Structures are given as structure tokens and as C-alpha cells.
Short mmCIF file of C-alpha atoms in Angstrom, two decimals:
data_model
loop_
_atom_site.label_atom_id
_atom_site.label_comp_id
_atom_site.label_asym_id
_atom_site.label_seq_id
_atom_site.Cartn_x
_atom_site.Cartn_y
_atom_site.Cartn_z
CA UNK A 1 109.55 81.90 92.54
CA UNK A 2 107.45 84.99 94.07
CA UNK A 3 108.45 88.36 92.72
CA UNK A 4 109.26 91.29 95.09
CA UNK A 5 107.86 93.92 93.62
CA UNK A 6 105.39 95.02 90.48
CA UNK A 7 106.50 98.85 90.63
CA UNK A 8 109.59 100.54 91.61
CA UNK A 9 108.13 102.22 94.54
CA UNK A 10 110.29 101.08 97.78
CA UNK A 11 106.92 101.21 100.07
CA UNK A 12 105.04 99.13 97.65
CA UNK A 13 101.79 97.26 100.30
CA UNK A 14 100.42 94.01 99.13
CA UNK A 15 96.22 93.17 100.00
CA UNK A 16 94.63 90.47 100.35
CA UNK A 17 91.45 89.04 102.18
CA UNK A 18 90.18 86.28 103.28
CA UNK A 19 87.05 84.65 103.89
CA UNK A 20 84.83 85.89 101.21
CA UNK A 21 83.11 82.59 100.12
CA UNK A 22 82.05 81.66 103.93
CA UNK A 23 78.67 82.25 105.28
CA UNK A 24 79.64 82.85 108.82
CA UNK A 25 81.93 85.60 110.31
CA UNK A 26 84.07 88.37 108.96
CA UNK A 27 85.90 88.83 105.81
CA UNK A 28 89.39 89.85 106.35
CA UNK A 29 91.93 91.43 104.66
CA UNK A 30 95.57 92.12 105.48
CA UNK A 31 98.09 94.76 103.91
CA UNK A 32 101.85 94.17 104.02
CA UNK A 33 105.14 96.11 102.89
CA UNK A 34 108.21 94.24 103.04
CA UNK A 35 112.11 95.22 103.48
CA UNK A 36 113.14 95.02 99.76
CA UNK A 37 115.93 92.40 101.07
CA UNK A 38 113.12 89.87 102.29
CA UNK A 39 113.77 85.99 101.09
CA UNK A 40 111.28 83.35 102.59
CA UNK A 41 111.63 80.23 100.64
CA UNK A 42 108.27 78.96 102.48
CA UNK A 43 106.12 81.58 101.41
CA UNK A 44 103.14 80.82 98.82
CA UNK A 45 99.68 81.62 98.33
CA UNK A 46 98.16 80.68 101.83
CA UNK A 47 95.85 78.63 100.10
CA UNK A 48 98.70 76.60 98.59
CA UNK A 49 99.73 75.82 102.23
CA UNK A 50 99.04 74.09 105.02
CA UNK A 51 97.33 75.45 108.40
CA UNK A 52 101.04 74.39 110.28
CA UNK A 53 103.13 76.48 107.05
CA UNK A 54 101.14 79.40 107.58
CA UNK A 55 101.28 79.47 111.58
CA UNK A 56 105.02 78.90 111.21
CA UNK A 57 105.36 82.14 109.18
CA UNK A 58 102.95 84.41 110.87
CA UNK A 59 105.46 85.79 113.43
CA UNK A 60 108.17 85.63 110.44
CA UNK A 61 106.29 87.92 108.50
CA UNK A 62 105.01 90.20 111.46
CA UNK A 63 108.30 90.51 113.00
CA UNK A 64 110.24 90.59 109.08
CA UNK A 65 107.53 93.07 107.20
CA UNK A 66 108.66 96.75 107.24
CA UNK A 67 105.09 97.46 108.05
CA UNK A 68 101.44 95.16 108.10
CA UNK A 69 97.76 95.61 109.45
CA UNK A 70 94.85 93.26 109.88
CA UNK A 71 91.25 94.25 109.50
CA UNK A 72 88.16 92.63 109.82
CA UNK A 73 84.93 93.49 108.18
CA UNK A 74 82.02 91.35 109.80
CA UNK A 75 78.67 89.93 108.99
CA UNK A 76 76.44 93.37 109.58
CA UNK A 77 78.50 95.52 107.52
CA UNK A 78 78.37 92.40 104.58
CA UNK A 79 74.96 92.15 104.57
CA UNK A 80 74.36 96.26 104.18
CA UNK A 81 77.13 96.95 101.65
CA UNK A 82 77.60 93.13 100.03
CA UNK A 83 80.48 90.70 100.09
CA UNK A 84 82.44 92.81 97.43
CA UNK A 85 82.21 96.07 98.84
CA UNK A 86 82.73 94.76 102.22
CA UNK A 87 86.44 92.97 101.00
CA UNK A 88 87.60 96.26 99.66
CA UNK A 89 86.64 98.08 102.58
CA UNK A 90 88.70 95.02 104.95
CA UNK A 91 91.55 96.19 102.62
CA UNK A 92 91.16 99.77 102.76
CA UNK A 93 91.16 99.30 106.69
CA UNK A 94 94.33 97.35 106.36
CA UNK A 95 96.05 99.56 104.73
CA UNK A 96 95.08 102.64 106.38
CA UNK A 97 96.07 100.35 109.84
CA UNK A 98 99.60 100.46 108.29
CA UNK A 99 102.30 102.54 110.30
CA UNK A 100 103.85 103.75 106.72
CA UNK A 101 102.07 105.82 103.94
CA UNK A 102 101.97 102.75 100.77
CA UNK A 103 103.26 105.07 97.73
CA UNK A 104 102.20 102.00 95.61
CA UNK A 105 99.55 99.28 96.15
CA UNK A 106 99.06 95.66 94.90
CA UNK A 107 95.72 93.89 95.02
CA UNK A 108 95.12 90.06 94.50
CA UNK A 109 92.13 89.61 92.30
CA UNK A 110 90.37 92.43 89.36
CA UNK A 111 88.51 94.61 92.00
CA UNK A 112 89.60 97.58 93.93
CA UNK A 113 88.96 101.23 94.97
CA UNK A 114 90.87 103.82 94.86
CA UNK A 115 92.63 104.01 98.29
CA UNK A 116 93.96 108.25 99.15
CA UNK A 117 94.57 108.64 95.43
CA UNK A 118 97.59 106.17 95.95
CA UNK A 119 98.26 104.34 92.72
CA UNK A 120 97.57 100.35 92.31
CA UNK A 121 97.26 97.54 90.38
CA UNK A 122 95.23 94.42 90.59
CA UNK A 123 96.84 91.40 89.93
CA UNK A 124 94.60 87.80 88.94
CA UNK A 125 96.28 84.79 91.49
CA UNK A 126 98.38 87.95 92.76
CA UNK A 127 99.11 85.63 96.17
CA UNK A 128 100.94 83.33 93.98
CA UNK A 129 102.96 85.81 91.96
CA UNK A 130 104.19 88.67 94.77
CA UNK A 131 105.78 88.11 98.10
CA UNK A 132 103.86 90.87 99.93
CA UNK A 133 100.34 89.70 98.44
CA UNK A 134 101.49 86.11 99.93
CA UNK A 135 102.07 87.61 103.14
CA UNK A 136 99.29 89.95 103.16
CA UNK A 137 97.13 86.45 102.40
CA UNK A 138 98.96 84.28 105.07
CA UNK A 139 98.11 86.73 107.72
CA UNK A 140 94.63 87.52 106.42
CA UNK A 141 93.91 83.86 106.96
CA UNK A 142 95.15 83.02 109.93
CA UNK A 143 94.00 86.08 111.89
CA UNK A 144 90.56 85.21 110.66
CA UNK A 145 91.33 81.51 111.69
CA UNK A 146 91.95 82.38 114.85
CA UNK A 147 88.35 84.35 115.21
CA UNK A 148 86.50 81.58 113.83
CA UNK A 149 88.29 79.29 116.40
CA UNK A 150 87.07 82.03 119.38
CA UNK A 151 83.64 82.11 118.14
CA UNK A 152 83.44 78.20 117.87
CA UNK A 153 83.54 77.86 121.42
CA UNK A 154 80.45 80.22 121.65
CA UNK A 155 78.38 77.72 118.89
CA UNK A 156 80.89 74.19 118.83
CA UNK A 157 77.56 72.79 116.79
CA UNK A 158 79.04 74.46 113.52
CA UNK A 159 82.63 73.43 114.22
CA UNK A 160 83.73 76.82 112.81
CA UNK A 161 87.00 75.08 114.15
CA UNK A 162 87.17 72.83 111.22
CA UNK A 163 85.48 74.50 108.64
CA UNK A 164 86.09 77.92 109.30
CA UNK A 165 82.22 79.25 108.20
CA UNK A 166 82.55 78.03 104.91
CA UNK A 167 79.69 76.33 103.34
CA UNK A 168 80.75 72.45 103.99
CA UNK A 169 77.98 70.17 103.88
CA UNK A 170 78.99 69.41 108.09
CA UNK A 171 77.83 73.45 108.09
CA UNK A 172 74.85 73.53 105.95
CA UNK A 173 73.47 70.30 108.23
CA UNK A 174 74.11 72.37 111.57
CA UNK A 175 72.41 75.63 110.15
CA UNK A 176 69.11 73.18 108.89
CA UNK A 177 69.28 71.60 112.55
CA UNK A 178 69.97 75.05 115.09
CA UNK A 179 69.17 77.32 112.28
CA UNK A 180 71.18 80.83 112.27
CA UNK A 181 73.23 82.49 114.60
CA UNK A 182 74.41 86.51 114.96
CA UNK A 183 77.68 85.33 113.28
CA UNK A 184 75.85 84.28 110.04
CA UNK A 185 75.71 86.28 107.05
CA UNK A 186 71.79 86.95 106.36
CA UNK A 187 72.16 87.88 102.45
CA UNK A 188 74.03 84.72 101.69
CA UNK A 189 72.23 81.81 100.94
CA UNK A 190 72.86 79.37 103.52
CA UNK A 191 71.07 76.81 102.66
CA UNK A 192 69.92 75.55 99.00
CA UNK A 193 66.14 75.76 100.06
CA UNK A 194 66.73 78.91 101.46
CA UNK A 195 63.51 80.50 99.63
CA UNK A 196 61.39 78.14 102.26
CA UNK A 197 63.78 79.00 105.39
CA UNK A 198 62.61 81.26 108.25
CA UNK A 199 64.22 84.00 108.47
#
């Protein structure tokens, strides 16, 4: 059972990214408050569901959340600032995308800025323990989905389709065979050799 709030702020926002672990594309990070009546039975950690669960309650929580935003932080900006840096910033964006002023903020995971002095927490497996993180997760990952999907049909030889630009051996194969593309995160290491690749 998913909790509903951590403080006793009414606009409490819930962030959460996705995509940090890939070595293609954008991370991306969403930020959600929700109507303190809110009841989804559904809702979970959007890694705890499947790709159907989470389209099904995408327009639920866009059209049910008091307020949400979506950012995107891509592959330039994570190679000159790093992967960490680069998340936060995806949730900064989301939250500052918001149409409400947060007055408290709840982060999935032990790393965080400050965000406009507002206060916050950060919560370990927070997507599994708070309703807004869940949402904020569920739309992080399936607005990044649906890039990956656009920008598949620009390279189909990674099948960004399937794997999304994580590091699946299908991935690492297609990098060794076309090499890299713009959408490909430099400072990762996208292939084990990588000391003897071009690049």
C-alpha cells in the first residue's frame, strides 16, 4: 500500500527520473502533486509494472494529478555535467515545469539539490513507498519511452524500440557493428573494450 504523503504540506511534488543507466538518449525526470483524495489501486513503482500498466495510467495520472511536468535532459548536457548532475537537473526542470509552487518535495533515491530553498526529502525505493513518486516514475518512463520509440525510426539498427538505449547485449552488438550515433552518450562506456574504440 503506497502512502500519500511524507509531510503535511497539501502541495507536496514527488520526482523521479528515468533512464539513467542507458547509454543512448535523455534522462528524464517527472514531478507530480496529487489531489490529497487520489486512490489508484494500479499504481506501483513503474519498474514493478508492465509497459501496458503504465500506458493505461498515463492519462489517469495526467488528467487526476493536481499538477505534473516532464523534462528531458539529453546526451550533450550528460556528457558536460555527468549522469548525476544531469538527473537532478531533469528534476529541477520538472518541477519548475509545474503550474503550482511545491511547498514540499519528495525525491526517489539519496541525491538531490536544493530546488528555490523549498524543503525535501530523499527517500531510498521512494517509487515504491509514495503515490506521487510512483506517478512522477510512471510518467518519467513512458514519456522517455515514447522518445526512444521516435528516435528508433531514425537508427531501427539499435532497436531503441525494444531496449530503450539501455546497455543489452542486442545494443552493445549494434554500437560494435555501426559504431555511435548523436543520440549516444560519449562519457559512458559503451562498449567493454571501449579503451581500443574510435572515438
Amino acid at each position: 500500500m503506497l502512502l500519500k504523503r511524507f509531510s503535511k504540506h497539501l502541495l507536496e511534488c514527488g520526482t523521479d527520473e528515468a533512464g539513467r543507466g542507458c547509454l543512448a538518449g535523455p534522462v528524464t525526470a517527472s514531478a507530480v502533486i496529487l489531489p490529497s483524495d487520489f486512490k489508484n489501486s494500479l499504481l506501483n513503482d513503474s519498474k514493478q509494472l508492465s509497459e501496458k500498466k503504465r500506458m493505461l495510467l498515463k492519462p489517469i495520472i495526467e488528467k487526476e494529478a493536481f499538477t505534473f511536468g516532464v523534462a528531458h535532459v539529453f546526451q550533450e548536457d550528460i556528457d558536460s555535467i555527468n549522469i548525476l548532475n544531469a538527473s537532478i537537473l531533469a528534476m529541477h526542470k520538472s518541477i519548475n515545469s509545474l503550474k503550482e509552487v511545491p511547498e514540499f518535495i519528495i525525491v526517489d533515491g539519496n541525491k538531490f539539490k536544493p530546488y528555490n530553498n523549498i524543503p525535501y526529502k530523499t527517500i531510498i525505493k521512494g517509487d515504491s513507498k509514495y503515490l506521487s513518486i510512483a506517478a512522477a516514475s510512471v510518467l518519467a518512463k513512458t514519456y522517455r519511452d515514447s522518445y526512444m520509440d521516435k528516435i528508433h525510426k531514425e537508427y531501427p539498427m539499435y532497436n531503441w524500440k525494444q531496449n530503450k538505449g539501455y546497455p543489452t547485449k542486442e545494443h552493445r552488438e549494434a554500437i560494435r557493428k555501426y559504431g555511435m550515433t548523436k543520440y549516444h552518450r560519449k562519457s559512458f562506456r559503451l562498449l567493454p573494450e571501449q579503451l581500443k574504440l574510435d572515438i
